[in-house]
Coordinates of C-alpha atoms in Angstrom, one line a residue:
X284 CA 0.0 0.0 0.0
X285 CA 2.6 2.5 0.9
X286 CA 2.4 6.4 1.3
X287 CA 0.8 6.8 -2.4
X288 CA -1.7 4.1 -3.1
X289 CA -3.5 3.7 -5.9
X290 CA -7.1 5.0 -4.5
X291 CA -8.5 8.5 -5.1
X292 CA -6.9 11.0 -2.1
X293 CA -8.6 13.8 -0.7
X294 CA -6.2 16.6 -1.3
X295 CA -7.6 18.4 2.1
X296 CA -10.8 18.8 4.1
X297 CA -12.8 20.9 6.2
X298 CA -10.4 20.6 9.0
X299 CA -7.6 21.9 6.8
X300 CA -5.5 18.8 6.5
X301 CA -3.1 17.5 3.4
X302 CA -1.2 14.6 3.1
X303 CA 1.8 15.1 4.5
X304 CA 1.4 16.9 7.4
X305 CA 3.1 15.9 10.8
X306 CA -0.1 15.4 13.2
X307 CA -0.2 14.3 16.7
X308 CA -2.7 11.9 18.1
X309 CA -4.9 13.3 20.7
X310 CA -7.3 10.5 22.0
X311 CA -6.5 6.5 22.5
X312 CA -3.8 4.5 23.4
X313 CA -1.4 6.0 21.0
X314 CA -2.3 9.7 22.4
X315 CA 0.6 12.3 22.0
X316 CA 2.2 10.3 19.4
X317 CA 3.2 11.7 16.4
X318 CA 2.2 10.8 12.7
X319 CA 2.6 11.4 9.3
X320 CA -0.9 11.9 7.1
X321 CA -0.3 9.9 4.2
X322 CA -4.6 9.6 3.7
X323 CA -7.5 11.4 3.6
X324 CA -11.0 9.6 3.2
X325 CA -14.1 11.6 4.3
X326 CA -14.3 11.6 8.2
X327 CA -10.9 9.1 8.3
X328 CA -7.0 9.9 8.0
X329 CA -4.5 6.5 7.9
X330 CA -1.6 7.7 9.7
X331 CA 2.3 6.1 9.4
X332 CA 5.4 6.8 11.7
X333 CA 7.6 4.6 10.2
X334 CA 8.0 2.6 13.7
X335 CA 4.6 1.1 15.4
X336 CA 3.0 2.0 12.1
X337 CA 4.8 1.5 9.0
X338 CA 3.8 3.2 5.5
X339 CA 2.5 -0.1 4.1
X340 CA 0.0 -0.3 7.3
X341 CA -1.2 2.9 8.1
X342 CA -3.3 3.3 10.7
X343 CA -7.0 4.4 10.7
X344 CA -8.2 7.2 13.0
X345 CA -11.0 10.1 13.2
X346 CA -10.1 13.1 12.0
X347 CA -11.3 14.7 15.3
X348 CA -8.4 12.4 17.5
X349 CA -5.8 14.3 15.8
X350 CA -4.5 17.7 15.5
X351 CA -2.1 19.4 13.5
X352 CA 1.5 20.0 14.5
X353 CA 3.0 21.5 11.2
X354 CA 1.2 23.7 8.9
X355 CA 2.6 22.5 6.0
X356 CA 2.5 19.4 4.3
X357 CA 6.6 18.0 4.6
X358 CA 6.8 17.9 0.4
X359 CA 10.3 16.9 0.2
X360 CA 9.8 13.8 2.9
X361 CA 6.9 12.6 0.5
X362 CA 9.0 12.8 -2.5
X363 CA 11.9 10.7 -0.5
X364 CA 9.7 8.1 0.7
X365 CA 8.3 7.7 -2.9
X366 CA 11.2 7.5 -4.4
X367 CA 12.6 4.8 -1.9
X368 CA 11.6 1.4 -3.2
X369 CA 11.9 -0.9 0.0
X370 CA 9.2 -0.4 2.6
X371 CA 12.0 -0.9 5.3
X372 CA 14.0 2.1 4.1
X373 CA 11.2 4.2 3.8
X374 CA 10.1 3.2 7.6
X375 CA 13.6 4.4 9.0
X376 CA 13.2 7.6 7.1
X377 CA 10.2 8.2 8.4
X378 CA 11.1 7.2 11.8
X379 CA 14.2 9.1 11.5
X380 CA 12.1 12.2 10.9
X381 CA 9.5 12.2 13.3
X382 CA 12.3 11.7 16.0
X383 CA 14.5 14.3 14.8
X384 CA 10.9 16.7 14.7
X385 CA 10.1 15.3 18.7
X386 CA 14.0 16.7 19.9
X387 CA 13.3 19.9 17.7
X388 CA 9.8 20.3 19.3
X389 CA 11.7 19.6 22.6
X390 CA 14.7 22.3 22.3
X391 CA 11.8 24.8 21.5
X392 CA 9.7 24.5 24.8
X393 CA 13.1 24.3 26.4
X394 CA 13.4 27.4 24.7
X395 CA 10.2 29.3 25.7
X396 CA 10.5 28.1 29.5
X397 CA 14.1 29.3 29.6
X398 CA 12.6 32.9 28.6
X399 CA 9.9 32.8 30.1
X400 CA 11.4 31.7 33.6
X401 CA 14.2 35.0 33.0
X402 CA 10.9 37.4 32.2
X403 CA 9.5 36.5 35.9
X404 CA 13.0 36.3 37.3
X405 CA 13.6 40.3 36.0
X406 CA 9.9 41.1 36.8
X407 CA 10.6 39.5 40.7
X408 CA 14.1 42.0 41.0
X409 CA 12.2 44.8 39.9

């Protein structure tokens, strides 16, 4: 099946999603976890990280149990998968992404607390 099967996509929905997107799961088991869209069907998305859910099994899930972490779709990790023939290789990539997207993610709350911890540090002297 893959990231590009041969079924009719739904290039986006009311909600704003495209294939391609980095969404993270925000109800079940798998909650927090993050996902590339590789489908769109009505009321559905089938979801991949490359690790617990490979490209060639995506999983199912409501479009409401998910939420959108980047705007835009990640073109240039689509292209990449495609063009990797075995579903192995394209797994790591996509694993590979998503993790090096969770550390990113991280550094940049790290980030915010830092400042935001000096702001009430300067606000407290003053």
């Amino acid at each position: 099946m893959g990231v590009n099967s041969g079924k009719k996509l739904a290039a986006a929905d009311g909600h704003g999603m495209r294939r391609g997107m980095i969404v993270q799961s925000k109800a079940g088991h798998d909650k927090y976890r993050l996902y590339l869209l590789c489908r769109i069907e009505e009321d559905y998305v089938w979801l991949a990280d490359g690790r617990y859910r490979p490209v060639d099994k995506p999983k199912k899930k409501k479009i409401r149990h998910v939420w959108t972490i980047e705007p835009e779709p990640l073109e240039d990790l689509l292209c990449q998968l495609e063009q990797r023939g075995d579903i192995g290789q394209q797994n790591a990539l996509l694993s590979k992404t998503l993790d090096e997207y969770t550390k990113c993610q991280a550094c940049r709350y790290k980030q915010k607390r830092r400042e935001s911890m000096s702001e009430t540090t300067e606000e407290q002297i003053v």
